[in-house]
């Protein structure tokens, strides 16, 4: 994507993820931050709040970007932004509808002036409709979409997952849409608007579950509908899944070298094995508990039954497959330190995602960016003294 310029006006995670993906693929990304402190994400993790260190949260989704903190409530700030827009291919923002209207940055405001601009917007619930005015957040989208109620365990009424899966998926979807719009622009010469929201993304993540509900009015999920079990071992936990197997319980019994429970009427079908899994697992658990995780996994693998250890995040980061895949990349944070961070999950054989720039400090590149626009050093200092830039 060399030669593509992206303006990232997004905050927190959803929109910045999309901009980082484009940066990983070679686009030039300028992060336009608000006010003195910049992106709110810079102050949301404990290391930045309590210890004053550079934010690891911010670093996770803001590599391969330059930063300028710009006061868009001033006429000078607006003028600078429009100078940047005149040279940009993509604009990404996460403003709510009222805010973007106040700033004069709606798609209708910009598309005639910048007809080639691909305009990406990331919201919580959509730009119109009854929830358009509400602030969005990953866990709110989980709640409103039904995802938090889809636990797969009838003993748990709801579970809000702390990993911001919806934010990340929505950001990746926005990047996908922007790439499609840029590809189409090669044919038409025109930009277009690309919109995502957390609510739709959370619903889309439940594609299988919603299809069964819509088509047959039946609630379903892969945990409750099939035999499964989480087993304690001598040194950890092992997940065993009966998906894609006609007689999963029979295979589990074979792996542990015990009489086949599936010959009993209680466990005679996949549906009965799912309904009565706790009774079956009560027999299996004492046997698995005598084995290490590796030993148990080897036995279940030996009968082609799906299984995997339940690792901690630290264990997963240290896993040999993680090292083999090159999942983690070295990134410099604010010129202070270099650390390992999660890389781009997409692998391209000829033009791989790369780290070509670290994570910026707030407005680290303001002078450089303004000089590229032809603004003199004395005028830059005037803008800084007036609070237009940091």
Short mmCIF file of C-alpha atoms in Angstrom, two decimals:
data_model
loop_
_atom_site.label_atom_id
_atom_site.label_comp_id
_atom_site.label_asym_id
_atom_site.label_seq_id
_atom_site.Cartn_x
_atom_site.Cartn_y
_atom_site.Cartn_z
CA UNK A 1 0.00 0.00 0.00
CA UNK A 2 2.95 2.29 -0.45
CA UNK A 3 1.76 5.67 -1.72
CA UNK A 4 -1.57 5.54 0.14
CA UNK A 5 -1.99 8.20 2.83
CA UNK A 6 -4.39 7.61 5.72
CA UNK A 7 -5.64 10.13 8.29
CA UNK A 8 -6.57 8.35 11.52
CA UNK A 9 -8.89 10.47 13.68
CA UNK A 10 -10.04 7.41 15.63
CA UNK A 11 -9.74 6.82 19.34
CA UNK A 12 -9.55 3.80 21.66
CA UNK A 13 -9.45 0.59 19.56
CA UNK A 14 -12.04 0.08 16.80
CA UNK A 15 -10.91 2.73 14.28
CA UNK A 16 -7.19 2.68 15.23
CA UNK A 17 -7.08 -1.07 14.54
CA UNK A 18 -8.21 -0.41 10.97
CA UNK A 19 -5.61 2.32 10.49
CA UNK A 20 -2.86 0.13 11.94
CA UNK A 21 -3.75 -2.69 9.53
CA UNK A 22 -3.32 -0.28 6.62
CA UNK A 23 -0.04 0.94 8.10
CA UNK A 24 1.20 -2.63 8.50
CA UNK A 25 0.53 -3.13 4.79
CA UNK A 26 2.64 -0.11 3.85
CA UNK A 27 0.29 2.87 3.91
CA UNK A 28 1.48 6.15 5.41
CA UNK A 29 -0.71 6.81 8.46
CA UNK A 30 -0.99 10.16 10.23
CA UNK A 31 -2.78 9.93 13.56
CA UNK A 32 -4.61 13.17 14.31
CA UNK A 33 -5.06 13.26 18.08
CA UNK A 34 -7.22 15.54 20.18
CA UNK A 35 -6.09 18.09 22.75
CA UNK A 36 -3.04 18.01 24.99
CA UNK A 37 -3.22 14.38 26.10
CA UNK A 38 -4.10 12.81 22.75
CA UNK A 39 -6.00 9.57 22.27
CA UNK A 40 -7.94 8.59 25.39
CA UNK A 41 -6.47 5.08 25.15
CA UNK A 42 -3.11 6.48 26.21
CA UNK A 43 -4.44 6.77 29.77
CA UNK A 44 -6.56 3.66 30.24
CA UNK A 45 -4.07 1.01 31.37
CA UNK A 46 -2.53 0.80 34.83
CA UNK A 47 1.05 1.30 33.67
CA UNK A 48 0.17 4.69 32.20
CA UNK A 49 -2.25 5.69 34.97
CA UNK A 50 -0.28 4.64 38.03
CA UNK A 51 3.33 4.62 36.87
CA UNK A 52 3.46 7.18 34.07
CA UNK A 53 4.87 4.71 31.54
CA UNK A 54 3.97 4.74 27.84
CA UNK A 55 0.64 3.00 27.40
CA UNK A 56 0.83 -0.64 26.29
CA UNK A 57 -2.84 -0.45 25.29
CA UNK A 58 -2.10 2.45 22.96
CA UNK A 59 0.98 0.71 21.60
CA UNK A 60 -1.07 -2.37 20.73
CA UNK A 61 -3.05 -0.57 18.00
CA UNK A 62 -0.94 2.42 16.97
CA UNK A 63 2.33 1.27 15.41
CA UNK A 64 3.31 2.44 11.94
CA UNK A 65 1.80 5.89 12.54
CA UNK A 66 2.98 9.47 12.86
CA UNK A 67 1.17 11.68 15.37
CA UNK A 68 0.00 15.27 15.45
CA UNK A 69 -2.26 16.61 18.22
CA UNK A 70 -4.61 19.12 16.64
CA UNK A 71 -7.33 21.30 18.17
CA UNK A 72 -10.12 20.92 15.62
CA UNK A 73 -12.29 23.43 17.46
CA UNK A 74 -10.09 26.23 16.13
CA UNK A 75 -10.21 27.60 12.60
CA UNK A 76 -6.46 27.07 12.29
CA UNK A 77 -6.82 23.43 13.33
CA UNK A 78 -9.58 22.94 10.78
CA UNK A 79 -7.46 24.56 8.09
CA UNK A 80 -4.54 22.22 8.82
CA UNK A 81 -6.84 19.20 8.74
CA UNK A 82 -8.18 20.22 5.35
CA UNK A 83 -4.66 20.65 4.03
CA UNK A 84 -4.00 17.08 5.14
CA UNK A 85 -7.28 15.90 3.62
CA UNK A 86 -6.31 17.41 0.28
CA UNK A 87 -3.41 14.94 0.13
CA UNK A 88 -5.14 11.97 1.79
CA UNK A 89 -6.57 8.83 0.26
CA UNK A 90 -8.39 7.63 3.37
CA UNK A 91 -10.02 9.28 6.39
CA UNK A 92 -10.91 7.15 9.41
CA UNK A 93 -12.79 8.46 12.44
CA UNK A 94 -14.84 7.22 15.38
CA UNK A 95 -16.82 10.35 16.20
CA UNK A 96 -20.48 10.12 17.08
CA UNK A 97 -22.89 11.74 14.64
CA UNK A 98 -23.42 14.95 16.62
CA UNK A 99 -19.68 15.52 17.05
CA UNK A 100 -18.80 14.96 13.41
CA UNK A 101 -21.61 17.32 12.39
CA UNK A 102 -20.29 20.04 14.71
CA UNK A 103 -16.83 19.67 13.21
CA UNK A 104 -18.16 19.79 9.65
CA UNK A 105 -16.59 16.42 8.86
CA UNK A 106 -19.56 14.35 7.73
CA UNK A 107 -19.30 12.45 4.47
CA UNK A 108 -21.70 14.94 2.88
CA UNK A 109 -19.43 17.78 4.02
CA UNK A 110 -16.35 16.26 2.40
CA UNK A 111 -17.10 14.04 -0.57
CA UNK A 112 -17.68 16.79 -3.15
CA UNK A 113 -14.57 18.66 -2.06
CA UNK A 114 -12.46 15.48 -1.97
CA UNK A 115 -14.12 13.13 -4.48
CA UNK A 116 -11.36 10.49 -4.34
CA UNK A 117 -11.40 10.27 -0.54
CA UNK A 118 -12.35 6.93 1.00
CA UNK A 119 -14.26 7.91 4.15
CA UNK A 120 -14.23 5.32 6.94
CA UNK A 121 -16.42 5.68 10.00
CA UNK A 122 -16.57 3.47 13.09
CA UNK A 123 -19.44 3.90 15.55
CA UNK A 124 -21.02 2.00 18.39
CA UNK A 125 -24.49 1.30 17.04
CA UNK A 126 -24.75 3.04 13.66
CA UNK A 127 -24.90 6.64 12.50
CA UNK A 128 -28.70 6.80 12.42
CA UNK A 129 -31.49 5.12 14.35
CA UNK A 130 -32.58 5.04 18.00
CA UNK A 131 -29.10 4.29 19.39
CA UNK A 132 -27.08 6.56 17.12
CA UNK A 133 -26.60 9.11 19.90
CA UNK A 134 -25.24 6.61 22.43
CA UNK A 135 -21.58 6.13 23.19
CA UNK A 136 -20.44 2.71 22.06
CA UNK A 137 -18.10 0.24 23.71
CA UNK A 138 -17.21 -3.40 23.15
CA UNK A 139 -18.93 -4.76 26.25
CA UNK A 140 -22.07 -2.71 25.56
CA UNK A 141 -22.20 -4.29 22.10
CA UNK A 142 -21.82 -7.72 23.69
CA UNK A 143 -24.74 -6.94 25.98
CA UNK A 144 -27.10 -5.45 23.38
CA UNK A 145 -26.36 -8.08 20.73
CA UNK A 146 -27.17 -11.08 22.90
CA UNK A 147 -23.56 -12.24 22.85
CA UNK A 148 -23.21 -11.87 26.61
CA UNK A 149 -26.18 -14.17 27.12
CA UNK A 150 -24.78 -16.85 24.81
CA UNK A 151 -22.54 -18.50 27.38
CA UNK A 152 -23.13 -22.11 26.44
CA UNK A 153 -23.65 -22.86 30.13
CA UNK A 154 -27.21 -22.79 31.50
CA UNK A 155 -25.89 -22.17 35.02
CA UNK A 156 -24.53 -18.76 33.95
CA UNK A 157 -27.15 -16.12 33.10
CA UNK A 158 -24.69 -13.78 31.37
CA UNK A 159 -20.97 -13.33 30.85
CA UNK A 160 -19.33 -10.21 29.43
CA UNK A 161 -15.99 -11.25 28.01
CA UNK A 162 -13.14 -8.93 29.04
CA UNK A 163 -11.24 -9.47 25.78
CA UNK A 164 -12.46 -6.73 23.36
CA UNK A 165 -13.16 -9.15 20.52
CA UNK A 166 -15.90 -6.97 19.01
CA UNK A 167 -13.67 -3.89 18.87
CA UNK A 168 -10.93 -5.83 17.11
CA UNK A 169 -13.27 -7.60 14.69
CA UNK A 170 -14.99 -4.31 13.84
CA UNK A 171 -11.64 -2.65 13.15
CA UNK A 172 -10.60 -5.51 10.89
CA UNK A 173 -13.95 -5.27 9.08
CA UNK A 174 -13.39 -1.54 8.55
CA UNK A 175 -9.95 -2.22 7.10
CA UNK A 176 -11.50 -4.80 4.78
CA UNK A 177 -14.10 -2.30 3.59
CA UNK A 178 -11.51 0.41 3.03
CA UNK A 179 -9.34 -1.94 0.98
CA UNK A 180 -12.37 -2.82 -1.15
CA UNK A 181 -13.18 0.88 -1.64
CA UNK A 182 -9.59 1.64 -2.66
CA UNK A 183 -9.67 -1.24 -5.14
CA UNK A 184 -12.95 0.02 -6.62
CA UNK A 185 -11.51 3.55 -6.83
CA UNK A 186 -8.90 2.24 -9.26
CA UNK A 187 -11.79 1.58 -11.67
CA UNK A 188 -14.14 4.50 -11.01
CA UNK A 189 -11.73 7.18 -9.81
CA UNK A 190 -14.12 7.97 -6.97
CA UNK A 191 -14.02 7.40 -3.24
CA UNK A 192 -16.94 6.29 -1.12
CA UNK A 193 -18.11 5.92 2.46
CA UNK A 194 -17.28 2.78 4.46
CA UNK A 195 -19.18 2.30 7.72
CA UNK A 196 -18.94 -0.24 10.53
CA UNK A 197 -20.40 -0.35 14.02
CA UNK A 198 -19.84 -2.52 17.06
CA UNK A 199 -23.46 -3.67 17.30
CA UNK A 200 -23.59 -5.08 13.77
CA UNK A 201 -20.17 -6.66 14.24
CA UNK A 202 -21.26 -8.37 17.46
CA UNK A 203 -24.33 -9.73 15.68
CA UNK A 204 -22.22 -10.86 12.72
CA UNK A 205 -19.94 -12.79 15.08
CA UNK A 206 -23.02 -14.85 15.95
CA UNK A 207 -23.72 -15.82 12.34
CA UNK A 208 -24.22 -19.54 13.01
CA UNK A 209 -26.35 -19.03 16.11
CA UNK A 210 -28.56 -16.39 14.51
CA UNK A 211 -29.11 -18.47 11.37
CA UNK A 212 -30.58 -21.34 13.39
CA UNK A 213 -32.74 -18.96 15.40
CA UNK A 214 -34.00 -17.14 12.31
CA UNK A 215 -34.59 -20.24 10.21
CA UNK A 216 -35.92 -22.68 12.82
CA UNK A 217 -36.65 -20.56 15.94
CA UNK A 218 -34.24 -22.66 17.97
CA UNK A 219 -31.40 -21.41 20.15
CA UNK A 220 -28.15 -23.24 19.59
CA UNK A 221 -24.43 -23.11 20.22
CA UNK A 222 -21.51 -25.43 19.69
CA UNK A 223 -20.79 -25.87 23.39
CA UNK A 224 -24.23 -27.00 24.53
CA UNK A 225 -25.23 -28.89 21.36
CA UNK A 226 -22.29 -31.29 21.31
CA UNK A 227 -20.40 -33.41 23.78
CA UNK A 228 -17.53 -31.54 25.44
CA UNK A 229 -15.61 -31.38 28.68
CA UNK A 230 -13.00 -29.39 30.53
CA UNK A 231 -10.80 -31.77 32.49
CA UNK A 232 -8.29 -31.12 35.25
CA UNK A 233 -4.95 -32.84 34.78
CA UNK A 234 -1.95 -33.14 37.08
CA UNK A 235 -0.55 -29.87 35.73
CA UNK A 236 -3.38 -27.93 34.12
CA UNK A 237 -6.62 -28.13 32.17
CA UNK A 238 -7.61 -29.81 28.92
CA UNK A 239 -10.57 -29.00 26.67
CA UNK A 240 -12.11 -31.93 24.77
CA UNK A 241 -14.67 -31.25 22.01
CA UNK A 242 -16.98 -33.69 20.28
CA UNK A 243 -17.57 -31.55 17.22
CA UNK A 244 -17.50 -33.29 13.83
CA UNK A 245 -17.49 -36.74 15.43
CA UNK A 246 -20.40 -39.23 15.24
CA UNK A 247 -19.54 -40.87 18.56
CA UNK A 248 -17.30 -38.53 20.52
CA UNK A 249 -17.92 -40.20 23.86
CA UNK A 250 -17.04 -43.59 22.40
CA UNK A 251 -13.74 -42.14 21.17
CA UNK A 252 -13.05 -40.62 24.59
CA UNK A 253 -13.61 -43.99 26.25
CA UNK A 254 -11.34 -45.65 23.72
CA UNK A 255 -8.62 -43.09 24.41
CA UNK A 256 -8.79 -43.80 28.16
CA UNK A 257 -9.08 -47.58 27.62
CA UNK A 258 -12.38 -48.03 29.47
CA UNK A 259 -15.67 -49.66 28.60
CA UNK A 260 -17.59 -47.73 25.96
CA UNK A 261 -20.21 -45.58 27.70
CA UNK A 262 -21.90 -44.83 24.38
CA UNK A 263 -23.47 -48.32 24.29
CA UNK A 264 -25.68 -47.23 27.19
CA UNK A 265 -29.10 -45.81 26.21
CA UNK A 266 -28.27 -42.61 28.13
CA UNK A 267 -25.42 -41.82 25.69
CA UNK A 268 -26.59 -43.58 22.53
CA UNK A 269 -26.73 -40.54 20.22
CA UNK A 270 -24.72 -37.32 19.81
CA UNK A 271 -27.71 -35.38 21.17
CA UNK A 272 -27.92 -37.58 24.27
CA UNK A 273 -24.17 -37.33 24.78
CA UNK A 274 -24.52 -33.54 24.75
CA UNK A 275 -27.52 -33.54 27.10
CA UNK A 276 -25.88 -35.96 29.56
CA UNK A 277 -22.27 -34.84 29.25
CA UNK A 278 -21.91 -34.16 32.98
CA UNK A 279 -22.81 -37.74 33.83
CA UNK A 280 -20.31 -39.02 31.29
CA UNK A 281 -17.58 -36.66 32.41
CA UNK A 282 -18.05 -37.72 36.03
CA UNK A 283 -16.72 -41.10 34.91
CA UNK A 284 -13.89 -39.69 32.81
CA UNK A 285 -12.60 -36.95 35.12
CA UNK A 286 -10.89 -39.19 37.73
CA UNK A 287 -9.00 -40.95 34.94
CA UNK A 288 -7.85 -37.76 33.21
CA UNK A 289 -6.87 -36.28 36.58
CA UNK A 290 -4.12 -38.90 36.87
CA UNK A 291 -2.49 -37.73 33.64
CA UNK A 292 -0.45 -34.70 32.70
CA UNK A 293 -2.00 -32.37 30.13
CA UNK A 294 0.45 -33.57 27.50
CA UNK A 295 -0.28 -37.23 28.27
CA UNK A 296 -4.05 -36.73 28.11
CA UNK A 297 -3.80 -34.71 24.89
CA UNK A 298 -1.72 -37.46 23.30
CA UNK A 299 -4.37 -40.06 24.15
CA UNK A 300 -7.26 -38.00 22.76
CA UNK A 301 -5.25 -37.00 19.69
CA UNK A 302 -4.57 -40.69 19.16
CA UNK A 303 -8.27 -41.37 18.56
CA UNK A 304 -8.75 -38.18 16.51
CA UNK A 305 -10.85 -36.41 19.15
CA UNK A 306 -10.47 -32.62 19.21
CA UNK A 307 -8.60 -31.35 22.26
CA UNK A 308 -6.33 -28.54 23.40
CA UNK A 309 -4.78 -27.41 26.68
CA UNK A 310 -6.37 -24.35 28.28
CA UNK A 311 -3.35 -22.09 28.48
CA UNK A 312 -2.91 -18.77 30.19
CA UNK A 313 -2.18 -15.85 27.89
CA UNK A 314 1.46 -15.88 29.02
CA UNK A 315 1.72 -19.58 28.18
CA UNK A 316 0.17 -18.94 24.77
CA UNK A 317 2.64 -16.11 24.06
CA UNK A 318 5.50 -18.46 24.98
CA UNK A 319 4.14 -21.39 22.96
CA UNK A 320 6.43 -22.90 20.28
CA UNK A 321 3.73 -22.40 17.63
CA UNK A 322 3.63 -18.69 18.46
CA UNK A 323 7.38 -18.44 17.87
CA UNK A 324 7.18 -20.53 14.70
CA UNK A 325 4.39 -18.38 13.23
CA UNK A 326 6.21 -15.12 13.96
CA UNK A 327 3.08 -13.90 15.71
CA UNK A 328 4.92 -11.31 17.83
CA UNK A 329 6.90 -8.40 16.42
CA UNK A 330 9.43 -5.97 17.89
CA UNK A 331 8.03 -2.44 18.16
CA UNK A 332 9.64 0.73 19.51
CA UNK A 333 7.32 2.66 21.83
CA UNK A 334 7.65 6.45 21.90
CA UNK A 335 11.41 6.15 21.35
CA UNK A 336 11.72 4.93 24.96
CA UNK A 337 11.79 1.15 24.72
CA UNK A 338 11.38 -1.71 22.28
CA UNK A 339 9.02 -4.50 23.21
CA UNK A 340 7.31 -7.52 21.67
CA UNK A 341 3.73 -6.90 20.59
CA UNK A 342 1.06 -8.77 18.66
CA UNK A 343 1.66 -8.54 14.93
CA UNK A 344 -0.77 -8.60 12.04
CA UNK A 345 -2.55 -11.99 11.82
CA UNK A 346 -2.66 -11.90 8.01
CA UNK A 347 0.35 -13.41 6.21
CA UNK A 348 1.16 -12.37 2.65
CA UNK A 349 3.83 -14.35 0.79
CA UNK A 350 5.33 -11.53 -1.33
CA UNK A 351 4.34 -8.34 0.47
CA UNK A 352 4.09 -9.21 4.16
CA UNK A 353 2.89 -6.86 6.86
CA UNK A 354 5.88 -5.07 8.37
CA UNK A 355 6.81 -2.77 11.23
CA UNK A 356 8.42 0.22 9.52
CA UNK A 357 7.68 2.80 12.22
CA UNK A 358 7.21 2.56 15.98
CA UNK A 359 4.46 3.85 18.26
CA UNK A 360 4.45 7.67 18.43
CA UNK A 361 4.40 9.93 21.46
CA UNK A 362 1.60 12.50 21.50
CA UNK A 363 2.16 14.94 18.62
CA UNK A 364 5.69 13.59 18.13
CA UNK A 365 5.65 14.43 14.44
CA UNK A 366 3.70 17.70 14.49
CA UNK A 367 6.58 19.87 13.31
CA UNK A 368 7.58 17.40 10.61
CA UNK A 369 4.03 17.09 9.28
CA UNK A 370 3.42 20.84 9.28
CA UNK A 371 6.72 21.53 7.53
CA UNK A 372 5.66 19.07 4.82
CA UNK A 373 2.59 21.27 4.32
CA UNK A 374 4.86 24.27 3.78
CA UNK A 375 4.24 25.86 7.19
CA UNK A 376 7.31 27.72 8.45
CA UNK A 377 9.02 27.09 11.77
CA UNK A 378 7.90 30.46 13.13
CA UNK A 379 4.29 29.75 12.16
CA UNK A 380 4.52 26.32 13.79
CA UNK A 381 5.59 27.96 17.04
CA UNK A 382 2.74 30.46 16.75
CA UNK A 383 0.27 27.60 16.30
CA UNK A 384 1.73 25.87 19.35
CA UNK A 385 1.55 29.02 21.47
CA UNK A 386 -2.11 29.48 20.48
CA UNK A 387 -2.96 25.89 21.49
CA UNK A 388 -3.75 24.76 17.96
CA UNK A 389 -1.12 22.01 18.14
CA UNK A 390 0.72 20.43 21.00
#
